[in-house]
Structure formats: C-alpha cells, structure tokens
Amino acid sequence: MELTALTLNEVADLIARGWVSPVELTEAYLRRIDLLDPQLISFITITADLALEQARAAQEEIGRGVYRGPLHGIPLAIKDLFETAGVRTTAGSKQLVQHVPVDDSAVVARLRAAGAIMLGKLNMHEWAMSVTTINPHWGTCRNPWDLNRIAGGSSGGSGAALAAELCSGALGSDTGGSIRVPASFCGVVGLKPTFGRVSTRGVLPLSWNLDHAGPMARRVQDVAIMQQIIAGYDPADPYSIDAPVGDYPDLRAGVRGWRVALALDGFFSASKQPDPEVIAAVRAAAQVFEQLGAQVTEIALDGTQTATRATLNMIVTDSAAYHAERLAQQPDDFGADVLESLQRGAKLAGTEYVLARRTQTTFRRQIEQLFDDYEILLTPTTPVAAPPVDEPESSQSRRPMLVSYTAPFNLAGTPALSLPCGFTGDNLPIGLQIVARPWAEATVLQAGYAYEQATSWHDRRPSF
Amino acid sequence: MELTALTLNEVADLIARGWVSPVELTEAYLRRIDLLDPQLISFITITADLALEQARAAQEEIGRGVYRGPLHGIPLAIKDLFETAGVRTTAGSKQLVQHVPVDDSAVVARLRAAGAIMLGKLNMHEWAMSVTTINPHWGTCRNPWDLNRIAGGSSGGSGAALAAELCSGALGSDTGGSIRVPASFCGVVGLKPTFGRVSTRGVLPLSWNLDHAGPMARRVQDVAIMQQIIAGYDPADPYSIDAPVGDYPDLRAGVRGWRVALALDGFFSASKQPDPEVIAAVRAAAQVFEQLGAQVTEIALDGTQTATRATLNMIVTDSAAYHAERLAQQPDDFGADVLESLQRGAKLAGTEYVLARRTQTTFRRQIEQLFDDYEILLTPTTPVAAPPVDEPESSQSRRPMLVSYTAPFNLAGTPALSLPCGFTGDNLPIGLQIVARPWAEATVLQAGYAYEQATSWHDRRPSF
C-alpha cells in the first residue's frame, strides 16, 4: 500500500518508530497533489517549500529523540479560512488574494506546536457561505467519487483532499454543516465540536455566533487525535468557553447499554423528502448499534425546520454585518450567489434576527433535554448523496435542503460527527450523523469508532 | 419604632420567635399603604384580602411549629411584571388590564413556597421600557425623599414602596438598570444577579437577552435572604443556567485584602458629566473600603459607552419583536415614549443587532478578565440623584444618560448591587454600585454588607 493511503494514526505510529520519515511522507503527498489535484481543485495554495522545511525539521527532531506526539511529522491541509502566518489566506474569495496574515490562527498554531506539517490551503465555498464549493474565483472543487459531482462545502477542499488521499488530516469549519456535508459527500469523517470548544481566533468569520472549527480525516481515530490538539479554552477568543477537555483518542468505551435516538423525520416540509437510499442506510446503521448492544428508539424531532431557518437567517445577517464595507464598496467582487445571500442579510430586520436568536435559545434547551434521555442521536448527515455540479440540488435556491439535518445542531451548539455508513447504487458515499449533549465530543467519537470498527465502509476507495 | 420600619431580617427574627404575628405585620403595612400610597402611587394593585389570608395561614403554621424559614410570614410586594396566579398583572400597561395569569411566575412561586405574603403588585415604567416610572396609565410613581422627583424605574414602585416602608422586601427586574436605578434614587438596596441565575419564567419580557429578575429591600442582609430563595436553575426557562448557588445570607467575609477597582470615568461623552456630589460620595465610599483593609485602584473602564448603546439597541429591538402584533394593531395603546422606542426597535437593521451582540460578547470577556485582577468594581449607580418629574433629565431623550453606569453590566451579565452611599445637599440618596465576576452574587453582597456595617446612611428615613 502506498504511504499516502495510510490513516493518520497508522502513519503516526510508523513515524514514531522511525520506520517512515516525515520527509518521504510529505514528498509522497506533494507528488500525489501534483498528479491528481488539477482534476479536483481541492487546494487553493500548495505550500510545498514550507511543508518540506517543516518535514525536515520534524525528521531531525524525531531523529534525536524529541517526539512531540501523534501529529509530529504528519502532513495536514488547512481550509483557506484559517489564517496562516506568511501564507496567503483567501477564504475562497478573490478579495483576499493579497491577504498574507502575520499570525497563525489559534488552531493552526496548536497544530504547528504539535509538530504537524502544512501541505497547503484548501478550496472552499467563497467566504464559506454555502455547501457546494462551486467557486467562481478558484474553480469548482470536484468529488473524488465522481468528478461530475460536488464535493460539498463549504469545506469541500478538505473533504475532497482527504478522500483522494492528498493529506493525512484536514481542518474544516462548520456554520450550517460545512464540515459534515463534505464529509458525507466525500465519504470521510468530520467533527463539528461543541460551540466554544475550539478557538475561532484567526478564523475568517461567516457567522460569529455559529462558526465552529473542527477536524476532518479518513477515520474516527484520526479525527480524535486532531481534536485532542485543537480543543481547549482560548481567553483571547471571546466565543471560547472554559470547559474541561476529554481524552478523545481513548475510543474503546463501546455503546453497550447506550440509549440511542434515531430521527429521520421532521426535518423537511412535504414538498421535499430525503433519498430513500439514504434513509435505508441510516436505518441499517441504527441496526448495527443495536447489534452492538445499544437500545435504539425512533423519535420525531420537533422544531428542526424552524431551527434551520433561524440558522440561515443568522448566517446571512452575521455575514452581511461583517462584510458591510465590501458589500457597499465592491459588491461585484462577490460571486453571484454569495452577493445574493449578503444582500438578503443586509435587509433582514433586527426583529427577525431577535426571533432567530430566541429560536436558538429555546431549541438549544430542547436538545439538551433530549440528551437527558439518550446518550446519542443518529440522523442522516445529508438527505441526498453528492449532487451533480450542474443539477438543481446544487443551485442556490435548493442548497438549504442540503443542511436540513446539520444546521439545527449549529444552532444548538452540540457536538456532531459525520462518518460513512454506506453507498448509493451510484457508488456515492452516504453519511451518518451522530449528535450528543454539549461538551460530549468523547461520546460521539466513541460511538463513531464503535460503528466504524463494526463495519467496513471505510475500506472502499474512490478510483478516479 | 413601628413594625413597618423594621428590616426584613429583624422582623423575620421576631416572627420566628412568635413575638410578632404575620397578621399584625401585614395589617400594619396595609394601613400604611392606605395612608401613604395615594401620594406615591407605588402600587398598581393592592391584594389586601389575599395578603391577610396568606398572613393567617402563615400565623397558623408558625403557631403549630412549622416554620419555613426567614421569609415565612414576611409581607413582600411584587413588581407588576411578574405573573401572579389569579392576580391581574399589567406590566404597567393599560393593554393588560384584563390579564389575570393562571400560574405564578417561577420566582413568585418560590417566594410563596417559602411562606412569603404578597401585599400587591407594584407600579413600574410601562412595559419596563425606561427608568422613570412616569406612567401615563397608572400614574407617575413619586419618590418618598421628594414627591416632585421620580422614583426611578422601571422598578420605581419597588424602590418607592421600600423607602416609604410599605413592604419588607420587593421583587424588581433589571434590563438596563431597572432594579439599581430606583434603588439608587430611593435610597434602598437592589441586586441584579448574574444573567441566568434567577428564573425569568413568567416574567413579562422587555428583552429576552438582557432581563434579570432580582430582590430589593432596605438592607443588604434582606436582599441576601430573598436572593437565597429565588436563585437556582429552572429547566423550564431556556435562559436559566445551571450553576451552583452560594450561601448568600452568610455575609461576614469582610473585604480585608480584597483588590477593589474604582471606575468613575469613561461612561460619558464630553457633553455630559456625572454630578460632582455623586462622584465625591463614591470616592468617599472607596475610602471606607480602604479603611476596611481593601486595596483600591482607580481604573478607566474602556468600551462602556459602546456597551450602553448596544444594550439600548438590543432592548428596543427585542421588545419590538415581542410587541410586533400590538405595535401593528393598537399602536396608540402605548404611551408616547414607549411607542417611540418600539418604533425605533422595529426599524433597526438585523446587521446593527448583530454588531450589538458582537459588542456584548467582547465586552463580557473584557469584564470577566477585569475580575482576574480585582474582586469587585465600584462605580456610582446613577450619575445624578433623582431628577424632578418635570425636568430635562426625566425626558425621553435624556434617559439613556441615567443608565450609563448600569447598562454595561446588563450586557456583561455580571452581578451588580446598588446600595446607599450618601446624600446630596438636597437630601436625596446617592447610590454605590458594586460589581463582581459572573456568579459571584455572594461577593457583591459581602462587600455591600461590610460597607453598610461601616456606615449609617441606612439610618436616614424620608419624611413626607
């Protein structure tokens, strides 16, 4: 097997033993990026020189016995929303083509300190403002499972680069589903942590009140390893919350005796329903949890449609506030869909925003109380598998449908994991979403790991 | 001394010993209300029959040895914003003249369960939407220290009734200063607890995101006794937060060795300054803290003017969202000043609301960090003593000035106590505000008690 196909955890073990050098691993990924990324456009910026320099430093340190832990010498790629010292950070926009930050974002600094290597900056939906990564400035990111389909977004580059084995792990951000949707469409694993768990200092904002930074990788264990490094209180981020961090890589708890809620309905109006293939795959996943000793109860979740609308109203208004100056001065520098969203946000009344916030507060309490009765909640991550680039599901007006299962948990602020739970007849990945109470990242990771160990969806690889 | 002049704590002791009966105490207060309140208009509704029934029940229970604690048999009065089962609740508006709630608000239920007696429902600024209690529907509440002056607001009835010795304690609510401003103007004690500490279930809202329910009384000990009863998590209030409740009536910690910040400047633009008499009184109060063994440092507090503007923008918009239907259908049922505020709120852009919320988040973090260096912060409660009813300070356009010291701590959500710290040359009370970190109600109460024990401002009584 090629080095690049190994999981983060596998290759970290080989690096720790000195059997693989960070330099050869980095070179292997850079070669693969050169070879394959022109078709995918998962990267906006490839930082080959920096990566090799970091790899040599890691190799030298490890060689003299200074091993920093499981991210030491591991090549990662970073969504281009995270500021990186000395490396252009575009947010997928052409407006920031000259933006070279002085400082690293808080999480990038933590990854660097852990010895990780940065291969480059990943493609994304412009300003993170939708879930397709159809990007008019940097090119549309393609799905490795079918190049005619979207990779999802806004962290589309993260999902595609992982699925195509162009990096060991990636950073994403999630405001309405932007980690989980591309994880679902690309057949990888993504964690949206609890709101306030991971610092968003130095992450270009979409919505201050809903933005979550989080890890993505090919396996649950890999996501847990990254989460351990990036989690934790940051007094310099006013949205960061001081709560004890768990031991995330210890995933062996199992789900025996857990009470598991399964929610499939209530997320959609009558005019649009999820794909039956998706529903069947998630039902089958719930049966796996039963076989693992959990007790599964199918429930109807109230208020999710209102929650999704509130989330989308907050996103467009928060972003219109942030972009007010650009919107007034250079509106045409935005892509058409982003401009339309921003203009909608600029027009939204304060009183409507108040009602969205009110929905947030009451829905959050409702979800917290749900977890008085259940350890975890299972839902599909997305109602359909990755739609074609040119089909209606990818059009601006249909995109909110894609976040129907994910956006409510941005509003609630709960941790939510997406991982593969099957494939459509067209060989497209289907995502399972696992949600738990606030701060229970360990719970969703343990549940995801138990499911992953019991299944083998992760063995399938895209061939393109 | 008359029974009605005793403090809550004093009379509770006499009731516990069986030396005073709740019935005679209640009758004494009802007589005094009948005699004096026509001049003050501190009550909207007097519930004499209910009070006497509750008093007889308390007397009977205590007589057979069932003593519920220090509020058993104590006559309180309730701001008319708190819903009371079977008793009209008007919010100071004529729109609710027929509103007789089925259930008690959460805090009223707690007070009832503790054996307290309800004398009636207190006057307030219409819908709590300003700080004067100049009320076009129920009459202007007068200040017992000078009947030509306002009592403050919106809990003006609470302040005036306490100063005039018409009840032992009162409930108020505070969204921009509505407990502390009347406490300051009327020479009594008022506590705005931490946001989320006291349930607001069944409290008619002014601003969901800034409303705080809290106790008012003539002495710090009395406020602490009430706070002990009303504090605590309420899962049915989505704004309630589950945090451990302290032992508030244990006030003897003293302030020796405490680091005390004193902030006088930064709250005003150059065009308006606080009254030098107020500043002198607060400086003298700070010296008392030094004599008690604290180390006082004068600081400049940044961001308070922006914080006050954000608070007022959130209040008008939150209330415009809540009143949307009334505003559309019966605008003329609102008083002129309230209607003007609501119309301003209805016009505020969502993006402006977003910036106010952003200010809230950053200012809250700033204030939390201030309390890394200090146990408490001292400021004036109000920049002037109670203005005349007909003078510019009481006019709609000048009222925001009155909350310059208080509103920032609604935005920050920190506990803040107001208590008397002197008198102007016109014999009007001056209020000292004591602020501490979130959840540190015990700290502000201990500091207030230490100051109160060292001074005798509370011995002065209004004569009218």
Short mmCIF file of C-alpha atoms in Angstrom, two decimals, chain A residues 208-209 233-241 317-318 320-321 345-346 348-351 353-355 357-358 361-362 365 368-369, chain B residues 208-209 233-241 317-318 320-321 345-346 348-351 353-355 357-358 361-362 365 368-369:
data_model
loop_
_atom_site.label_atom_id
_atom_site.label_comp_id
_atom_site.label_asym_id
_atom_site.label_seq_id
_atom_site.Cartn_x
_atom_site.Cartn_y
_atom_site.Cartn_z
CA TRP A 208 -19.65 34.77 14.82
CA ASN A 209 -22.50 33.07 16.65
CA TYR A 233 -10.09 27.35 26.15
CA ASP A 234 -8.67 30.45 24.49
CA PRO A 235 -9.16 33.62 26.60
CA ALA A 236 -8.32 35.72 23.53
CA ASP A 237 -11.35 34.34 21.64
CA PRO A 238 -14.46 35.87 23.22
CA TYR A 239 -16.57 32.95 21.93
CA SER A 240 -14.32 30.33 23.53
CA ILE A 241 -15.73 28.65 26.64
CA THR A 317 -27.19 38.63 8.70
CA ASP A 318 -24.00 37.97 10.63
CA ALA A 320 -23.75 40.96 5.99
CA ALA A 321 -22.64 42.77 9.17
CA GLY A 345 -28.82 39.51 5.15
CA ALA A 346 -28.41 43.27 4.81
CA LEU A 348 -33.23 41.36 7.36
CA ALA A 349 -34.96 43.28 10.16
CA GLY A 350 -33.47 43.36 13.62
CA THR A 351 -36.71 41.95 14.99
CA TYR A 353 -32.87 38.37 13.95
CA VAL A 354 -34.19 38.57 17.51
CA LEU A 355 -36.70 35.82 16.75
CA ARG A 357 -31.91 34.10 18.46
CA ARG A 358 -34.99 33.28 20.50
CA THR A 361 -32.20 29.60 22.91
CA THR A 362 -35.36 27.51 23.09
CA ARG A 365 -32.72 23.82 25.69
CA GLU A 368 -30.17 19.50 25.88
CA GLN A 369 -33.25 17.92 27.41
CA TRP B 208 -35.11 38.16 26.47
CA ASN B 209 -31.37 38.54 26.25
CA TYR B 233 -31.66 26.62 37.89
CA ASP B 234 -35.04 26.34 36.15
CA PRO B 235 -35.00 23.86 33.24
CA ALA B 236 -38.30 25.34 32.01
CA ASP B 237 -36.67 28.75 31.46
CA PRO B 238 -34.40 28.45 28.42
CA TYR B 239 -32.31 31.40 29.65
CA SER B 240 -31.69 29.85 33.07
CA ILE B 241 -28.20 28.47 33.62
CA THR B 317 -35.31 45.57 19.10
CA ASP B 318 -36.07 42.67 21.43
CA ALA B 320 -40.26 45.45 19.17
CA ALA B 321 -40.09 41.74 18.27
CA GLY B 345 -36.63 48.98 17.50
CA ALA B 346 -38.86 47.89 14.64
CA LEU B 348 -33.27 48.68 13.47
CA ALA B 349 -31.42 46.58 10.88
CA GLY B 350 -30.52 43.00 11.62
CA THR B 351 -26.88 43.83 10.91
CA TYR B 353 -28.36 43.99 16.06
CA VAL B 354 -25.56 41.62 15.11
CA LEU B 355 -22.99 44.29 15.96
CA ARG B 357 -24.46 41.15 20.07
CA ARG B 358 -20.83 41.17 18.98
CA THR B 361 -19.60 39.03 23.56
CA THR B 362 -16.38 41.03 23.50
CA ARG B 365 -14.96 38.77 28.00
CA GLU B 368 -14.52 38.76 33.01
CA GLN B 369 -10.84 39.46 32.54
#
